[in-house]
GROMACS .gro file of C-alpha atoms in nm:
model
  359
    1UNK     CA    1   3.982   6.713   5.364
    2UNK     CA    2   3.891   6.586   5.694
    3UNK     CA    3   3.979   6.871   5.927
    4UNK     CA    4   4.166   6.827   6.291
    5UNK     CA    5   3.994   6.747   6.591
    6UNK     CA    6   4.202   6.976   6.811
    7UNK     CA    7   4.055   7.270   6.611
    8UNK     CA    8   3.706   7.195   6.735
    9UNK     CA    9   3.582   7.292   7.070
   10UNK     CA   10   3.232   7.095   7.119
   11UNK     CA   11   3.232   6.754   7.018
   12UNK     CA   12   3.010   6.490   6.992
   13UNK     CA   13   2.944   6.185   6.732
   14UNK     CA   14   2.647   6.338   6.577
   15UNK     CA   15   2.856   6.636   6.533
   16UNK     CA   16   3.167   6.457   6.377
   17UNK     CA   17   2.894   6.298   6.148
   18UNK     CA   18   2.801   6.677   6.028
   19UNK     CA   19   3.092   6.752   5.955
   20UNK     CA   20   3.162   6.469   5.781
   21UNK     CA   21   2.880   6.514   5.589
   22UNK     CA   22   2.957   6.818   5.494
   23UNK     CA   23   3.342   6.748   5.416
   24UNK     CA   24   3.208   6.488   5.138
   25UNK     CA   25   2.957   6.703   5.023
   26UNK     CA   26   2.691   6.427   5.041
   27UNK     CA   27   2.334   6.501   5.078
   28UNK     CA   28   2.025   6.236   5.128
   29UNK     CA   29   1.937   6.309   4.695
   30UNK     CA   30   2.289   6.298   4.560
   31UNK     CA   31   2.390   6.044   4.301
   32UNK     CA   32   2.702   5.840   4.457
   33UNK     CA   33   2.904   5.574   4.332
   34UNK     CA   34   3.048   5.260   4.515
   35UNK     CA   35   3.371   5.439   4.528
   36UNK     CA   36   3.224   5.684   4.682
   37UNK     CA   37   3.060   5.511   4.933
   38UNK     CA   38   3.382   5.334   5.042
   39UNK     CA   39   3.613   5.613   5.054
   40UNK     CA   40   3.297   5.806   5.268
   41UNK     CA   41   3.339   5.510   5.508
   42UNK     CA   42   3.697   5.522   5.525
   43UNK     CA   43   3.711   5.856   5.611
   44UNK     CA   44   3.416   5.827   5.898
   45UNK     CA   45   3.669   5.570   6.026
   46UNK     CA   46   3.973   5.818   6.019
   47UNK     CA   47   3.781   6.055   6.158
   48UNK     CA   48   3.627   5.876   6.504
   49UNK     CA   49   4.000   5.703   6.514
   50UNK     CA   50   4.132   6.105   6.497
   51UNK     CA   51   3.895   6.147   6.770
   52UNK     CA   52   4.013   5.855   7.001
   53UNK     CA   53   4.349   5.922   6.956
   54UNK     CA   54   4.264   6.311   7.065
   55UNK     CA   55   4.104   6.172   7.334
   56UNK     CA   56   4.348   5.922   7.427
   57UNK     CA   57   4.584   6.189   7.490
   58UNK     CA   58   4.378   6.427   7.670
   59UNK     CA   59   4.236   6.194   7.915
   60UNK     CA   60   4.461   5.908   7.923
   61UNK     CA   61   4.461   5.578   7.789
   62UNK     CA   62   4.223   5.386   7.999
   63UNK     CA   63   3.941   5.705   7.953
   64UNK     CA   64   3.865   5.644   7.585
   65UNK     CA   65   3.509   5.675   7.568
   66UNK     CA   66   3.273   5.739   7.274
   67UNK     CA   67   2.926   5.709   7.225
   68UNK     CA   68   2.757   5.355   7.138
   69UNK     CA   69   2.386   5.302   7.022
   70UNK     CA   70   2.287   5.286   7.393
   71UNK     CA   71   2.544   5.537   7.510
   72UNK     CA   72   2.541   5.960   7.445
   73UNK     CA   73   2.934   6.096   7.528
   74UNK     CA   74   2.942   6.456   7.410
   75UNK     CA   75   3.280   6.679   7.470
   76UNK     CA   76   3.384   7.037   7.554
   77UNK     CA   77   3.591   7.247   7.658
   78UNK     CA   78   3.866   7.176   7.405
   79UNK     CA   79   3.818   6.774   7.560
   80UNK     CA   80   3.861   6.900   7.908
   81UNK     CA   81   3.486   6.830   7.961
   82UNK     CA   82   3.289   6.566   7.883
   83UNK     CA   83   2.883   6.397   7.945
   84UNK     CA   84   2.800   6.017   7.937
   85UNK     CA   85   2.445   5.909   7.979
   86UNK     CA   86   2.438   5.561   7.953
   87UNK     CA   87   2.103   5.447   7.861
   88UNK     CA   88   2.095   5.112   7.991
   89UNK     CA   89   2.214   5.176   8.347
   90UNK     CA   90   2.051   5.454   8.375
   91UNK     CA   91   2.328   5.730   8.459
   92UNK     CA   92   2.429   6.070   8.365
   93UNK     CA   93   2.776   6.156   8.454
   94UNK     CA   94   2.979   6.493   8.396
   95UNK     CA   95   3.351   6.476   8.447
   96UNK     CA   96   3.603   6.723   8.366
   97UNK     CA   97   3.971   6.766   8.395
   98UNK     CA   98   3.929   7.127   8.389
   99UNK     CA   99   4.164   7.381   8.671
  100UNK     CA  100   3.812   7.516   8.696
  101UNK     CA  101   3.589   7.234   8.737
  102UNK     CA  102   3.328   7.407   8.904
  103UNK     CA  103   3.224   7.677   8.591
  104UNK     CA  104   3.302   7.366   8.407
  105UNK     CA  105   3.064   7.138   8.529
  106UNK     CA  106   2.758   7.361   8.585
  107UNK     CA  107   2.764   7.486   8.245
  108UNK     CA  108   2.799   7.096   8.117
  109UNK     CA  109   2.509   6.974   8.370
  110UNK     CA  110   2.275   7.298   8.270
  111UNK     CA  111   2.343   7.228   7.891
  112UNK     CA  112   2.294   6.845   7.926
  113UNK     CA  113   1.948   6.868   8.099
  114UNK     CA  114   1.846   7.185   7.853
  115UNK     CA  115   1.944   7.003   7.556
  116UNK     CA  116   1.685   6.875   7.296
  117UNK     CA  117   1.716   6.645   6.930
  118UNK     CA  118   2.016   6.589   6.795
  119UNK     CA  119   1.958   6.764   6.491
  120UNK     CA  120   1.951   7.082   6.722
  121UNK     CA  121   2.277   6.881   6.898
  122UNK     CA  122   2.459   6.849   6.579
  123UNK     CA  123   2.361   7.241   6.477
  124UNK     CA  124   2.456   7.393   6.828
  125UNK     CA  125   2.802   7.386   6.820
  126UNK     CA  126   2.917   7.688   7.090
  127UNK     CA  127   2.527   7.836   7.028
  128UNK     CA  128   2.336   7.850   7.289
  129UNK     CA  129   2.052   7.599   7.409
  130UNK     CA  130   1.732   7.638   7.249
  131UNK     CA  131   1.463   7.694   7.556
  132UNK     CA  132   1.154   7.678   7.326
  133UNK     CA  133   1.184   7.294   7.330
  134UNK     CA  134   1.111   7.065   7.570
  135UNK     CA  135   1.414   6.911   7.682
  136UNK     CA  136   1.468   6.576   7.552
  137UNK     CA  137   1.548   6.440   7.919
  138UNK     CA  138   1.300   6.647   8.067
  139UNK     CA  139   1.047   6.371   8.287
  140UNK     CA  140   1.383   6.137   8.229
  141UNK     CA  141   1.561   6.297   8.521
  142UNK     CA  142   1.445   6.453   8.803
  143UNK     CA  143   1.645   6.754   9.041
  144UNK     CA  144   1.646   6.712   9.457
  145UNK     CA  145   1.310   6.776   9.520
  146UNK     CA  146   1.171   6.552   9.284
  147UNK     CA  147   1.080   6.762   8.986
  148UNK     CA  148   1.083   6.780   8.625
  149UNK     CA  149   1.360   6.987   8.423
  150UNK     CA  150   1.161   7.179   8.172
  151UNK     CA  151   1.334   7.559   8.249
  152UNK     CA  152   1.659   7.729   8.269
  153UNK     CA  153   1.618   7.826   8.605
  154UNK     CA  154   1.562   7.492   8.776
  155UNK     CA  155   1.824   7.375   8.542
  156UNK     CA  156   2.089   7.614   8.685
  157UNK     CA  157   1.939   7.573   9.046
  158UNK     CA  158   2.013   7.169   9.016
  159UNK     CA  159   2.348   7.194   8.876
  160UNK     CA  160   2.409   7.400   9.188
  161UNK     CA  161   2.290   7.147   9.460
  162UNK     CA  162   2.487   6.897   9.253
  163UNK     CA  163   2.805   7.062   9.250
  164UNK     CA  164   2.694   7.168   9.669
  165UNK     CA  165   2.640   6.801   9.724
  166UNK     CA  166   2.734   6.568   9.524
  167UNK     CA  167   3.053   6.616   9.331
  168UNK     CA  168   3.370   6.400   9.357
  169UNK     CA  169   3.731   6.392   9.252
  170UNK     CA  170   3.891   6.049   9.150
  171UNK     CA  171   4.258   6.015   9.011
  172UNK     CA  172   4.289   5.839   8.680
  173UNK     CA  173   4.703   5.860   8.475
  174UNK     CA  174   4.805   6.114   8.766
  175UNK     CA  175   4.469   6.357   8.656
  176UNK     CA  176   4.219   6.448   8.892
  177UNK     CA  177   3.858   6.382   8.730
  178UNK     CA  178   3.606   6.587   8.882
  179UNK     CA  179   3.263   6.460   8.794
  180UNK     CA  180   2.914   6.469   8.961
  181UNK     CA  181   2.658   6.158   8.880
  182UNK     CA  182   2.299   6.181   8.833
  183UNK     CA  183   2.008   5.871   8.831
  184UNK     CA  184   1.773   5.843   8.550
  185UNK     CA  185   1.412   5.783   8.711
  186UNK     CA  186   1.336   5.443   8.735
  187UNK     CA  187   1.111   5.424   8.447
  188UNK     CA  188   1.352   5.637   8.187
  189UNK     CA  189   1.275   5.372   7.924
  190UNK     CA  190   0.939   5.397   7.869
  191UNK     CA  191   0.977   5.798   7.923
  192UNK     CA  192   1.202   5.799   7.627
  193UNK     CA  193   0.917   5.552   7.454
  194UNK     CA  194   0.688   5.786   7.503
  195UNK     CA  195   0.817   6.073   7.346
  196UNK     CA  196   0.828   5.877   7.014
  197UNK     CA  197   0.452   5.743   7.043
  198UNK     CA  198   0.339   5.970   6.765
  199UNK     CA  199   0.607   5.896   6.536
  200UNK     CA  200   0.557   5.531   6.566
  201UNK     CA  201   0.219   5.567   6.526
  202UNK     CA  202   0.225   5.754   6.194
  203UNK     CA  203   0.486   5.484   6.083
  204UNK     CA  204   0.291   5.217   6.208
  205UNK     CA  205  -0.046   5.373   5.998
  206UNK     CA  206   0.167   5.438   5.696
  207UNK     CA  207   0.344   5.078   5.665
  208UNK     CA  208   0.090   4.877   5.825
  209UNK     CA  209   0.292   4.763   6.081
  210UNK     CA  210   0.249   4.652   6.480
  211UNK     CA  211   0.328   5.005   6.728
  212UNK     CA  212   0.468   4.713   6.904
  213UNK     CA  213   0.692   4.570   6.695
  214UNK     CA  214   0.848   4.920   6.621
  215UNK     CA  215   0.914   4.980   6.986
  216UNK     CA  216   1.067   4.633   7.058
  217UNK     CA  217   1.321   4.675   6.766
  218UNK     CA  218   1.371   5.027   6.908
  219UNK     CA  219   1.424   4.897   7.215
  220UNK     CA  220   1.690   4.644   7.142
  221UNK     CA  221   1.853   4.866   6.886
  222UNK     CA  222   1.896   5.186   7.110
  223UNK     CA  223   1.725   5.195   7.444
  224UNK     CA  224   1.520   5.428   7.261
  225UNK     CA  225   1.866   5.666   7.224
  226UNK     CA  226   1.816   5.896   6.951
  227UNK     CA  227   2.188   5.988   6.923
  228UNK     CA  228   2.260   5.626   6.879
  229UNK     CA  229   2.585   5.545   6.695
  230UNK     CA  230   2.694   5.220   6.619
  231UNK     CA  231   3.087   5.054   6.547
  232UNK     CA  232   2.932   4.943   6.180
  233UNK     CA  233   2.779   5.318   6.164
  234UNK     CA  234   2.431   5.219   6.189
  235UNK     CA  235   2.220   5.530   6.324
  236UNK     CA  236   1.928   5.626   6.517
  237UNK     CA  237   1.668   5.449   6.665
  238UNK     CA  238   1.627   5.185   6.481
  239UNK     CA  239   1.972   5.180   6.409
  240UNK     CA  240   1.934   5.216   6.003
  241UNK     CA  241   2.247   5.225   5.814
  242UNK     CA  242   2.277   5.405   5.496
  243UNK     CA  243   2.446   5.235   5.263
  244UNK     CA  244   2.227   4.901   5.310
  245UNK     CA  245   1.857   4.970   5.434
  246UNK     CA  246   1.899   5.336   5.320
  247UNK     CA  247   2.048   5.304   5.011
  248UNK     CA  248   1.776   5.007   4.914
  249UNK     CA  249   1.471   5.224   5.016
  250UNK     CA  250   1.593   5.556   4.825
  251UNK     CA  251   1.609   5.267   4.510
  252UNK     CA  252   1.225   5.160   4.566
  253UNK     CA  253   1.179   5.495   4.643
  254UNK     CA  254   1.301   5.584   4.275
  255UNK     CA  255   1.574   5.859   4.495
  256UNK     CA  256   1.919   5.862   4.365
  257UNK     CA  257   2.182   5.787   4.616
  258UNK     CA  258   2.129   5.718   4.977
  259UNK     CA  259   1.987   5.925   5.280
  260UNK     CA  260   2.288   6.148   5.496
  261UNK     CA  261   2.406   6.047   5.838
  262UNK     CA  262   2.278   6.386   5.990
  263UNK     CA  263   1.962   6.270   5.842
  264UNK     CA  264   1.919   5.955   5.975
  265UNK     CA  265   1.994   6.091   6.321
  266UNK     CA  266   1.641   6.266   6.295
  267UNK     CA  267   1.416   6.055   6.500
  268UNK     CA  268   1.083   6.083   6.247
  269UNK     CA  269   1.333   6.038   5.955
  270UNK     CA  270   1.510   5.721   6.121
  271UNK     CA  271   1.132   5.555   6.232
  272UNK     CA  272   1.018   5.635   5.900
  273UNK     CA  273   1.292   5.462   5.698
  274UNK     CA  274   1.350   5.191   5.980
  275UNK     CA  275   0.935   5.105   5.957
  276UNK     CA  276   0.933   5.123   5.584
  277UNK     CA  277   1.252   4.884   5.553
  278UNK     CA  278   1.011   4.615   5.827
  279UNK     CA  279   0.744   4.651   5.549
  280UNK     CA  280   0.960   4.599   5.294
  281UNK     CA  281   1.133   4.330   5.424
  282UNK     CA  282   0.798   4.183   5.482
  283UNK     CA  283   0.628   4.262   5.123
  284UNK     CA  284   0.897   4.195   4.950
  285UNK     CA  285   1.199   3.955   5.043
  286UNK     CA  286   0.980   3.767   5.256
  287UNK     CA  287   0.690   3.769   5.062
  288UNK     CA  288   0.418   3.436   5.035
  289UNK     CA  289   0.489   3.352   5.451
  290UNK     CA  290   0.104   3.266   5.555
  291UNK     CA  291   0.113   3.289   5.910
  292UNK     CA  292   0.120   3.643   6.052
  293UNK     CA  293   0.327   3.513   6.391
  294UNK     CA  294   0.562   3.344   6.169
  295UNK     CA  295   0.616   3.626   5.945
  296UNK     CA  296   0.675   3.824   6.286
  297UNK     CA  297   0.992   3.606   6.359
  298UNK     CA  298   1.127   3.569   6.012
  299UNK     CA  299   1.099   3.980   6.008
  300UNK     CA  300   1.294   4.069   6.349
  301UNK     CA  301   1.552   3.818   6.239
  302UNK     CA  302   1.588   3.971   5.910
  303UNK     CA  303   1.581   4.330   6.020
  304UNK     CA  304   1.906   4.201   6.213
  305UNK     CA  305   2.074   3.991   5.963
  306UNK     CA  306   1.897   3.967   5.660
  307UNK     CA  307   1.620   3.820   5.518
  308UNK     CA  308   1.876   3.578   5.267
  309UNK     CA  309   1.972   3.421   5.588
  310UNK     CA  310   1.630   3.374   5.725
  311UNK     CA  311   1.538   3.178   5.441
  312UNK     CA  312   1.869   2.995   5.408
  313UNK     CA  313   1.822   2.851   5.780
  314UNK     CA  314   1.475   2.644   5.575
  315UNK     CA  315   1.637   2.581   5.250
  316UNK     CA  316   1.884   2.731   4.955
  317UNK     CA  317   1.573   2.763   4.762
  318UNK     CA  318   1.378   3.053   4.812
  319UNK     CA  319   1.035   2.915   4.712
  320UNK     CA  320   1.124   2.596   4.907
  321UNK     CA  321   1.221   2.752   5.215
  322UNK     CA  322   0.855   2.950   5.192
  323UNK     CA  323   0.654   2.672   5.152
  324UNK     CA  324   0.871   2.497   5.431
  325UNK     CA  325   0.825   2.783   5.647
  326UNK     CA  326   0.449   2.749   5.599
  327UNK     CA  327   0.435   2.425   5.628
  328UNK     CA  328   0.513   2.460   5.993
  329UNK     CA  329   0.378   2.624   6.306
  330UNK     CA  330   0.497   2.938   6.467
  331UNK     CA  331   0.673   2.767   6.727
  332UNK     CA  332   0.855   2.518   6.493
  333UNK     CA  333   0.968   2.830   6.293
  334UNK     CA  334   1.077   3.049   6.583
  335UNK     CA  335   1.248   2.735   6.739
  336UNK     CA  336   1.405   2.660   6.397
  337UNK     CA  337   1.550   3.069   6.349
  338UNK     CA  338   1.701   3.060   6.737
  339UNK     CA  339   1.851   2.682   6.696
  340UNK     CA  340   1.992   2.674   6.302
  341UNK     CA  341   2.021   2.992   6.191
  342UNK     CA  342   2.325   3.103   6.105
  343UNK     CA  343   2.421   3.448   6.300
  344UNK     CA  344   2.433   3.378   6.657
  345UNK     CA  345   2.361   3.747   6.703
  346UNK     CA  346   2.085   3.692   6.515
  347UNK     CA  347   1.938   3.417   6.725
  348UNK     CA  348   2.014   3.633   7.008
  349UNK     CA  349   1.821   3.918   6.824
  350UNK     CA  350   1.515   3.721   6.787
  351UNK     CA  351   1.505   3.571   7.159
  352UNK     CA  352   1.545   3.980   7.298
  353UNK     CA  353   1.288   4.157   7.079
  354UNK     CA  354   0.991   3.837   7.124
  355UNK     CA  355   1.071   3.876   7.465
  356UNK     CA  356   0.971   4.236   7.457
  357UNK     CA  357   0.665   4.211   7.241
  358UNK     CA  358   0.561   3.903   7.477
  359UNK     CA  359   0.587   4.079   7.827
   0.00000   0.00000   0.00000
């Protein structure tokens, strides 16, 4: 039973994904059938369509909004209250429709700048923030006198100035909006980076893999967003969904079934299965490619739209489209995968993360 939005009072896509975890009774181990895996996906789609529509009404028809892989929305308040960081841009904005905006918007600015992983996102619910963590925008945003968020106190002291100084009303479907904006420090990228160093590393040790070549595909996937949820409900970081890369890895792995949603939110679960699926790709679909640098493309393309298609773009033999592929130089092959392959996203892919890892 998928239960009604309108009964919930803190919302968020990694917490819909909980629940809907939950509802199925799915776990990372369990045995599932293809059925099952459809009528899970059909009723993920129910749900976050549930959700716009709850939205929809609330808010009004042109203030849909729900989080992306580069964009965290999180609601309260019974709707009234919502947070949008958009990772790409750079901004933080609370908004509420609230009659009390003021309560309203503290509470969502202290919460939003106290907040840490979304595992402890998707458990909070109406708990409160857990303090012994560091915050994960803490160094990511900064308050008016230019320092760090780490504490409560400084927390509640900003979201004070903000609401002295900076908040504004706009009119949207006959509702007044009330909504303060903050700036992301200019380097809020590699801030976020940083914070995931060690579990790249470890990833990087464990599947013999380039740090670098985790980050770029990080990069392009998320922004480095951990909540990161995708239209095609791909998840995380590295944007792994379950029922593909998951599902494929749990088989090598000898696991039955495929890992959870809530699970692949995890950011050292989601590296982990996102590095292991580059090395896989790499030891195994694309196995017998000589050159390292050409191995390097034909991997980022395939971690975007499949290794089958990377080969297909040299021949509809396997073994021929190898030996082709070694047969040529790096630049021939990387020239060949952004000109003829198949997926223009793909070609797009390829041209963003080399771009990254050639900076």
């Amino acid at each position: 039973m998928i239960p009604k939005i309108t009964d919930l009072k803190t919302l968020s896509l990694c917490a819909l994904i909980s629940l809907l975890t939950a509802c199925s009774g799915g776990s990372k181990d369990s045995a599932q059938t293809p059925p099952t895996y459809v009528k899970d996906t059909n009723a993920f789609n129910i749900l976050i369509s549930q959700y716009a529509n709850n939205i929809e009404q609330i808010w009004g028809s042109q203030e849909v909004l729900i989080a992306g892989p580069k964009d965290y929305v999180q609601y309260s308040d019974n709707l009234q209250t919502r947070v949008h960081i958009n990772f790409v841009s750079g901004k933080l904005t609370i908004e509420t429709l609230s009659d009390d905006p003021i309560t309203q918007l503290k509470q969502a600015i202290v919460t939003t700048l106290l907040m840490s992983e979304p595992e402890d996102i998707i458990k909070q619910s109406q708990s409160s923030v857990d303090i012994t963590k560091e915050p994960f925008l803490y160094k990511q945003i900064v308050d008016d006198i230019g320092q760090p968020i780490r504490w409560e106190w400084r927390a509640v002291r900003f979201a004070q100035y903000l609401i002295n100084n900076q908040l504004k009303i706009r009119l949207s479907d006959n509702k007044q909006i009330s909504y303060v904006t903050i700036n992301l420090v200019a380097d809020h990228v590699n801030e976020r980076a940083h914070k995931f160093m060690p579990l790249v590393r470890e990833s990087a040790a464990q599947y013999h893999l380039d740090e670098r070549l985790i980050l770029a595909i990080m990069e392009v996937e998320s922004n480095f967003n951990p909540y990161a949820v995708s239209s095609s409900d791909a998840l995380g970081l590295m944007q792994v969904q379950q029922h593909t890369a998951g599902r494929d890895l749990y088989s090598r792995w000898g696991k039955h079934g495929e890992p959870s949603r809530a699970f692949l939110l995890e950011p050292r679960n989601n590296i982990n299965l996102g590095s292991a699926y580059l090395a896989l790709i790499r030891d195994s679909y694309l196995a017998g490619i000589n050159n390292p640098i050409s191995m390097r493309y034909a991997i980022i393309t395939s971690y975007n739209g499949g290794a089958g298609s990377v080969l297909m773009t040299f021949s509809k033999d396997r073994k021929k489209a190898v030996d082709i592929i070694n047969s040529l130089t790096p630049e021939q092959v990387y020239n060949k995968l952004i000109s003829a392959h198949a997926s223009q996203e793909s070609r797009n892919y390829l041209m963003k993360v080399n771009r990254i890892l050639t900076k």
